[in-house]
Coordinates of C-alpha atoms in Angstrom, one line a residue:
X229 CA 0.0 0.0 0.0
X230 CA 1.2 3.7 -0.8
X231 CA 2.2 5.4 2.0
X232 CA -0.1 8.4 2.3
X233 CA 1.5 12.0 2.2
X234 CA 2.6 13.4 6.0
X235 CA -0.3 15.4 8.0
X236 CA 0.2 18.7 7.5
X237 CA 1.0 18.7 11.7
X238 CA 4.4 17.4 10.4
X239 CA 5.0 20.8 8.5
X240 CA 4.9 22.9 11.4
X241 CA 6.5 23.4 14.5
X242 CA 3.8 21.5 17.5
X243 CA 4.5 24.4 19.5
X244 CA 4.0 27.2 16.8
X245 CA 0.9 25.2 16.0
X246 CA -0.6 25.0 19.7
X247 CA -0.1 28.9 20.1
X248 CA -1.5 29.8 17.0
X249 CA -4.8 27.8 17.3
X250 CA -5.3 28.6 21.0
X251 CA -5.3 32.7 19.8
X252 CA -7.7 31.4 17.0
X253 CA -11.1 32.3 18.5
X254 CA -9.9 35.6 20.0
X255 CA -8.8 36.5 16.8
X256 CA -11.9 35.7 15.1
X257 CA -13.1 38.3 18.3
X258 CA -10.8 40.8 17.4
X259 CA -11.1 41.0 14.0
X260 CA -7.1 40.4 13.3
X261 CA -4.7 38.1 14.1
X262 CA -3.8 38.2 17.9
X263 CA -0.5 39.6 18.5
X264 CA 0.6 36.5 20.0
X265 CA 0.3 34.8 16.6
X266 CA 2.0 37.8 15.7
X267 CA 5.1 37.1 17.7
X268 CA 5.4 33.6 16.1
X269 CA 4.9 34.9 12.4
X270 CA 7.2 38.1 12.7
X271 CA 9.6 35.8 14.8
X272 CA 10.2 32.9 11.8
X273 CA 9.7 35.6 8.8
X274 CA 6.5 34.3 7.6
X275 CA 5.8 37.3 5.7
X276 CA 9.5 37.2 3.7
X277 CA 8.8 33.8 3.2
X278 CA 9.2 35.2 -0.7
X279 CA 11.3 38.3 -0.3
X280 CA 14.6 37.5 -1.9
X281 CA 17.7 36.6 0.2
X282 CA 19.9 40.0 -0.7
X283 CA 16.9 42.2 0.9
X284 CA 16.7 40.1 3.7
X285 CA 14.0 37.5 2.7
X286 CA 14.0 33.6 2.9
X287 CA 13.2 33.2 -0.4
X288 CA 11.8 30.1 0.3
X289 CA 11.5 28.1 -2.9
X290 CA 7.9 26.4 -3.7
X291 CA 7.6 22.8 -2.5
X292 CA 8.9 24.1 1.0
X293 CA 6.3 27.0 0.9
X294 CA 3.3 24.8 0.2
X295 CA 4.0 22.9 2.6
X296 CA 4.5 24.9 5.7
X297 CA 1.5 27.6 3.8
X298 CA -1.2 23.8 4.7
X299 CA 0.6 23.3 8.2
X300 CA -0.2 27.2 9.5
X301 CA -3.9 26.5 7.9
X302 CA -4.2 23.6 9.5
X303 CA -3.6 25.4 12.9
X304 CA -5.7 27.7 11.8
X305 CA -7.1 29.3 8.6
X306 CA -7.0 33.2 9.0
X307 CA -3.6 33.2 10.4
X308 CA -2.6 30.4 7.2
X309 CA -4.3 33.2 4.8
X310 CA -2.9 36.1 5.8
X311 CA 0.4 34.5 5.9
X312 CA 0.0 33.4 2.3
X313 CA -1.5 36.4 0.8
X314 CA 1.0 38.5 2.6
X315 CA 3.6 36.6 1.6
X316 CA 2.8 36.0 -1.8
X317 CA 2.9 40.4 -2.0
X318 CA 6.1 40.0 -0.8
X319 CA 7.4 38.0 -3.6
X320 CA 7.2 41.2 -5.5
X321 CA 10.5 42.3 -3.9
X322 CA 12.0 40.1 -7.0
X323 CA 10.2 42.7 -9.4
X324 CA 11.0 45.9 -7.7
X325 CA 14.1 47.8 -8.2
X326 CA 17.1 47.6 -5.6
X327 CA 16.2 50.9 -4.5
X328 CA 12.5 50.5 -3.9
X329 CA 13.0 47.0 -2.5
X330 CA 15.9 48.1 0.3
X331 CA 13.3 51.1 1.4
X332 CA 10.3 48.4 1.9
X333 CA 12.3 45.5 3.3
X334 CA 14.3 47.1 5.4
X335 CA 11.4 48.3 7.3
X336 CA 11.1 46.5 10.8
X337 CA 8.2 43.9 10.9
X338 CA 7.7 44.6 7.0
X339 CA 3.9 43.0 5.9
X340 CA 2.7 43.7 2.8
X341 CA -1.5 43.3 1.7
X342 CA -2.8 44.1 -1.3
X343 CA -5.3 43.5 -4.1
X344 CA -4.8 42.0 -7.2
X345 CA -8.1 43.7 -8.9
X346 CA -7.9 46.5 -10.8
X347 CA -9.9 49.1 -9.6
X348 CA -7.4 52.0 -9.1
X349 CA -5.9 54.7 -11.9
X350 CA -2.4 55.8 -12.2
X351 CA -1.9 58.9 -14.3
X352 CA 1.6 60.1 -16.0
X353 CA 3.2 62.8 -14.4
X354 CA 5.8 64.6 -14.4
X355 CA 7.6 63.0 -12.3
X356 CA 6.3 59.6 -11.9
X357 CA 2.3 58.8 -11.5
X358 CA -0.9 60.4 -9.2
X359 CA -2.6 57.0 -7.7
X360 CA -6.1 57.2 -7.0
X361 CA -8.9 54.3 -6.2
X362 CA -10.2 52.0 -4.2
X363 CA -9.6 48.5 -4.0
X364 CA -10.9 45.3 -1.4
X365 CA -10.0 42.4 0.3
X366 CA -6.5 43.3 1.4
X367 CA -6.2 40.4 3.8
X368 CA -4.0 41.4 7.0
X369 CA -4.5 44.7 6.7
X370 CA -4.3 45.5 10.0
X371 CA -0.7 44.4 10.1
X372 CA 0.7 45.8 6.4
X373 CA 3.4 48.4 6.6
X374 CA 2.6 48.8 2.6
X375 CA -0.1 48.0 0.4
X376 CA 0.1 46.9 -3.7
X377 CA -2.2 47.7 -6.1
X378 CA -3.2 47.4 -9.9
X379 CA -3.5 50.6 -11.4
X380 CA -5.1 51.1 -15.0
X381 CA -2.3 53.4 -16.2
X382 CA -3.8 56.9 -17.8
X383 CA -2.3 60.2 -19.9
X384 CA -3.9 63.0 -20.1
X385 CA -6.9 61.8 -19.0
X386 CA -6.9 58.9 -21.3
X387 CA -6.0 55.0 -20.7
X388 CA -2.4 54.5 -22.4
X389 CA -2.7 50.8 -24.2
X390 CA -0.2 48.4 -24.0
X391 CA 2.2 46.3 -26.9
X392 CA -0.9 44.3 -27.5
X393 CA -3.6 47.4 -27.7
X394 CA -4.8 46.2 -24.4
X395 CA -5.8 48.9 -21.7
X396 CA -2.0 49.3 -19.9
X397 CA -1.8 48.1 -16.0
X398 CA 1.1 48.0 -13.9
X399 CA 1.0 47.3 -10.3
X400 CA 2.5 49.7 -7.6
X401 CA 3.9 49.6 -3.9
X402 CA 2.7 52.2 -1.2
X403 CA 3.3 53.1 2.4
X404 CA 0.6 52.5 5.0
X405 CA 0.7 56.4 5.5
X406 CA -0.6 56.7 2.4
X407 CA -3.3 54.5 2.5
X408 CA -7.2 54.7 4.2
X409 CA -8.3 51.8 5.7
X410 CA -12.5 51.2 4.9
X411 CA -14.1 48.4 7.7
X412 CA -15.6 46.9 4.5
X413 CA -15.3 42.8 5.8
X414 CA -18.2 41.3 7.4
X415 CA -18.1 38.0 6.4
X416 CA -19.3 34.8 8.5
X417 CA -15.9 33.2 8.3
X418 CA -11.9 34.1 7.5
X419 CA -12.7 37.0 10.1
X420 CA -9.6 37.3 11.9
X421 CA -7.8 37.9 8.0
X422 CA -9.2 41.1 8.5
X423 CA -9.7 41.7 4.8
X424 CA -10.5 45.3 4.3
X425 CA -10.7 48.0 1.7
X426 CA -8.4 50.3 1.5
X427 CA -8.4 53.7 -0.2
X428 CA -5.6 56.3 -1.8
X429 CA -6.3 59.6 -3.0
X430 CA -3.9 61.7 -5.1
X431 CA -1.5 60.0 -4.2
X432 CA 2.2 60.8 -6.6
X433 CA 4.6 58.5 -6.5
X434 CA 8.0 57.8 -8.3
X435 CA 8.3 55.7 -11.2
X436 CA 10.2 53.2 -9.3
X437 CA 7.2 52.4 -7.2
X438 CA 5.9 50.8 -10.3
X439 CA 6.9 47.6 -11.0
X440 CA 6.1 44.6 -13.6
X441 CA 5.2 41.0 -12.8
X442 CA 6.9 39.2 -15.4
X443 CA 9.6 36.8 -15.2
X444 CA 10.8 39.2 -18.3
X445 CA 11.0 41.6 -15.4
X446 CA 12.9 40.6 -12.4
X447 CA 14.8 42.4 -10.8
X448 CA 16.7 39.7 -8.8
X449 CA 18.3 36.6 -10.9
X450 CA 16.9 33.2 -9.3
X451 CA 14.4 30.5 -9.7
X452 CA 11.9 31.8 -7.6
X453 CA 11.2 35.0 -9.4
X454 CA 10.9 33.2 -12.9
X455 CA 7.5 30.7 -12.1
X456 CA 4.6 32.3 -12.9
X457 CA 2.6 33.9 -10.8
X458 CA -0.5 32.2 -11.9
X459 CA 0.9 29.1 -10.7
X460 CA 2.3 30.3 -7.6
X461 CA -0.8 31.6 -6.5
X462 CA -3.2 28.4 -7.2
X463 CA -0.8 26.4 -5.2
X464 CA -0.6 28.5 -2.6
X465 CA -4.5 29.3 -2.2
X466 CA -5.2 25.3 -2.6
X467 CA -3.2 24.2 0.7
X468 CA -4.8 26.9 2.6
X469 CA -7.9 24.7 1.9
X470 CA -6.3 21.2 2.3
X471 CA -5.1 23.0 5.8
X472 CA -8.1 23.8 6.8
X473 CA -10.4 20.1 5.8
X474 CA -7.9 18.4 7.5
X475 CA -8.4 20.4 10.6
X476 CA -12.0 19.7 10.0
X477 CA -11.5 16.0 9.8
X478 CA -9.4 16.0 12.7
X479 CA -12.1 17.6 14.7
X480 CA -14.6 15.3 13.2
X481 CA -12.5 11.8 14.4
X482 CA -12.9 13.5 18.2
X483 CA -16.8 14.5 17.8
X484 CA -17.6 11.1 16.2
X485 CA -15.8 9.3 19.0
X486 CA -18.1 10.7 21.3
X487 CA -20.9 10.1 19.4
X488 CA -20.0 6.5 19.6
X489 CA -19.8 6.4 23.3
X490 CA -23.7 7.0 23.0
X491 CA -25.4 3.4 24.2
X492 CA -28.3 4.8 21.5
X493 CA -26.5 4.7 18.0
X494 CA -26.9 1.7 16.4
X495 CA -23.5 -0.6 15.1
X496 CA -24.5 0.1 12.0
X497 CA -24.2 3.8 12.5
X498 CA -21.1 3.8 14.2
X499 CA -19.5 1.9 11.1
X500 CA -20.7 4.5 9.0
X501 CA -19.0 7.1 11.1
X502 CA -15.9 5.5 11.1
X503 CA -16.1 5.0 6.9
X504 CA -17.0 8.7 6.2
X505 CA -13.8 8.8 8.2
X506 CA -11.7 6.4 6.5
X507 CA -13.1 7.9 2.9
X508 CA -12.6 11.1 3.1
X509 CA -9.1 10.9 4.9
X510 CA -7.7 8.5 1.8
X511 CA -9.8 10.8 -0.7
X512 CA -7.9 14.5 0.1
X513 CA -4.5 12.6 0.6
X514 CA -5.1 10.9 -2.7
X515 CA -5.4 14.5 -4.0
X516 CA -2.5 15.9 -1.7
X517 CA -0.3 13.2 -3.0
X518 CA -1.0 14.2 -7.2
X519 CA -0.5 17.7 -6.1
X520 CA 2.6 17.7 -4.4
X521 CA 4.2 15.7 -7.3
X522 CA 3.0 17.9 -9.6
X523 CA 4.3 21.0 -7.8
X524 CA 7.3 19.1 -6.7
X525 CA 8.1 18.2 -10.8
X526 CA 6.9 22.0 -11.7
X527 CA 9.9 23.3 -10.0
X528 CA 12.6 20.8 -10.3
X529 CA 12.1 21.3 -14.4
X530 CA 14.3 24.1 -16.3
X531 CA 12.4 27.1 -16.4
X532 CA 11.9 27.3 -20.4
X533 CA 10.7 23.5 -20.4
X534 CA 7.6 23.1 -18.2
X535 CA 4.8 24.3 -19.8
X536 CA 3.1 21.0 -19.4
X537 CA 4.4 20.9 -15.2
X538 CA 2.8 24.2 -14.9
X539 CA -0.8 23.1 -16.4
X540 CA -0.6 20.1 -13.9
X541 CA -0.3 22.5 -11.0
X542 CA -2.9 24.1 -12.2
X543 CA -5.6 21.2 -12.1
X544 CA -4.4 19.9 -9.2
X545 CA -4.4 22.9 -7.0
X546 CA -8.2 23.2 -8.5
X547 CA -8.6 20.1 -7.5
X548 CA -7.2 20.2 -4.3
X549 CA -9.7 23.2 -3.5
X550 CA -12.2 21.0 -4.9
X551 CA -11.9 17.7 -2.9
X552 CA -11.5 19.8 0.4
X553 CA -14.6 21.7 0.4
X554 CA -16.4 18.2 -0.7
X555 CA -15.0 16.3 1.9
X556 CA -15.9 18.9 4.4
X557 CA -19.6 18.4 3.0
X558 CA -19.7 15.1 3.0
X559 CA -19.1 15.2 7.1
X560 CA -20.9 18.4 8.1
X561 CA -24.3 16.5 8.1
X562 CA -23.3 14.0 10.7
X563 CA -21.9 16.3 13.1
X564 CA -25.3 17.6 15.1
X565 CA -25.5 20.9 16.4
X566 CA -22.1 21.4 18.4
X567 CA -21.1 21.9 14.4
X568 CA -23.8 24.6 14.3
X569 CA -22.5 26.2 17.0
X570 CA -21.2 29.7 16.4
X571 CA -18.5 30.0 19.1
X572 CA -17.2 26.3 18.7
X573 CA -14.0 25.5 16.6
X574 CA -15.4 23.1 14.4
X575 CA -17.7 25.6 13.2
X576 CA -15.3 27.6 12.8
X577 CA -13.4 25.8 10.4
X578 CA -16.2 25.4 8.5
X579 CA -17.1 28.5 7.6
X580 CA -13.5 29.7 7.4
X581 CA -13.4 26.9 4.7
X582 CA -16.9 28.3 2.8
X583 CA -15.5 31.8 2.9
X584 CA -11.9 31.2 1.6
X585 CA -13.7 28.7 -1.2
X586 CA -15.4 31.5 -2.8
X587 CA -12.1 33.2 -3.6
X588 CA -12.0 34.2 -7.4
X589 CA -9.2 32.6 -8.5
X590 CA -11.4 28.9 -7.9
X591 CA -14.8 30.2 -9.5
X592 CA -13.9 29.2 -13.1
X593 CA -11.7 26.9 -15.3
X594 CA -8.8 28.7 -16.9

């Protein structure tokens, strides 16, 4: 028989673990990550996870990142999210000039949050570019010392087209100062990612605070900063998912156990319990297992030969995403009302699982 991959328990320190998910319902409370989380994310440089090594980053390459990004959403989901989104924006620092990238990294407890959507304008100046817009869901907000954001790029008034006639957007890197914070997230899980809007107004900035995300691009000669971004950010967004079932399974083995120990249920109910167990345990590690090889494959091959590596990450980080919220749904129904509960962790979980599903990036097939 194959062995099955690890538990995502063995990608992450027990003790980090313990201290993040005991600060997970407080955090859901506060609307943030708690600062004791904090401590152990700022301490281990979870947020430079992708910040190259001459700015001070770990530059950690993919296979490693995926697998620590499904431990910390196992221990819990918000603080596994903003650590990935976070981090992913910091992977930018591979794009940015020297200049721009010692400013912003060299910045104590550097964060940055962001939104990939384009729903700001950046018009020519003079000397550089005048920001204005709005944009949402910048998860960790409350911790960012900058903020990206995609700018439809303007002259005069006008949207400036690119080499293929398409409207022109670039993506730029702000200070916090510079930036409005709007209380915009009120969702019923991923609380504590504290995913708000944020707005600029007339904002100028130099031209080296525009940057391009294109392997064409980087700034900084390694691996990391030539696999797509595309890629990069399916993989990522698929183990905060896998993370997060498997913390839901976990809790399920402990509630059905009690449910056994109830003289009531029949033998043939207990068996079922223990097979919705056994299924759905063999079914997302199945799915771990193709995922992580193709991940694994997609980054051992040279860089101008895996086209094909890159489309398997692709489906199998959708399918990853997939097979996790199923298997969540497949046990929901058999947990009673402790899983209904509001304040209890399994519930928890679950929603935090429904809201981080319904990120765009999983909607369609590309």
């Amino acid at each position: 028989m194959r062995k099955p991959p690890p538990h995502p328990s063995d990608y992450i320190d027990q003790e980090h673990a313990d201290v993040i998910r005991r600060y997970s319902g407080q955090a859901e409370l506060d609307g943030q990550l708690h600062p004791e989380q904090m401590k152990i994310i700022q301490r281990l440089g979870w947020f430079k996870l992708l910040v190259p090594w001459t700015y001070g980053g770990l530059e950690r390459g993919i296979p490693q990142l995926v697998r620590l990004q499904e431990g910390i959403s196992w221990a819990d989901g918000s603080a596994g999210w903003v650590v990935t989104l976070c981090a992913g924006a910091g992977w930018f620092g591979g794009f940015m000039t020297a200049h721009t990238a010692h400013q912003i990294f060299n910045t104590p407890q550097v964060c940055l949050a962001g939104s990939g959507a384009t729903t700001g304008q950046a018009e020519i100046t003079a000397d550089g570019y005048r920001i204005n817009g709005i944009w949402n869901y910048a998860s960790g907000a409350h911790h960012a010392t900058h903020f990206t954001v995609n700018c439809l790029i303007k002259r005069n008034g006008e949207a400036v087209l690119d080499e293929k006639g398409e409207p022109w957007v670039l993506p730029f890197v702000v200070d916090k100062k510079d930036v409005t914070l709007k209380p915009t997230w009120k969702t019923m899980g991923m609380v504590a990612t504290g995913s708000h809007s944020f707005i600029i107004e007339d904002l100028v900035v130099s031209e080296d605070r525009c940057f391009h995300i294109d392997p064409d691009y980087a700034e900084v000669n390694e691996d990391l900063y030539q696999y797509p971004f595309l890629q990069l950010a399916e993989a990522t967004l698929a183990v905060n998912m896998s993370g997060m079932a498997i913390h839901f399974i976990d809790l399920c083995k402990e509630l059905f156990e009690d449910k056994k120990r109830n003289p009531r249920l029949l033998v043939e109910n207990m068996l079922l319990l223990d097979d919705l167990i056994d299924d759905t345990t063999a079914l997302i590690n199945a799915t771990r297992e193709l995922f992580y090889k193709s991940v694994d494959i997609s980054w051992e091959k040279p860089v101008d030969n895996r086209q094909c590596e890159l489309k398997n990450v692709s489906k199998s980080s959708r399918t990853l995403a997939k097979i996790s919220r199923e298997v969540v749904d497949t046990l929901y129904p058999y947990c009673g009302l402790r899983a209904a509960a509001a304040d209890s962790e399994i519930n928890r979980v679950w929603r935090d699982m429904h809201t981080a599903g319904q990120h765009a990036i999983f909607t369609f097939e590309r």
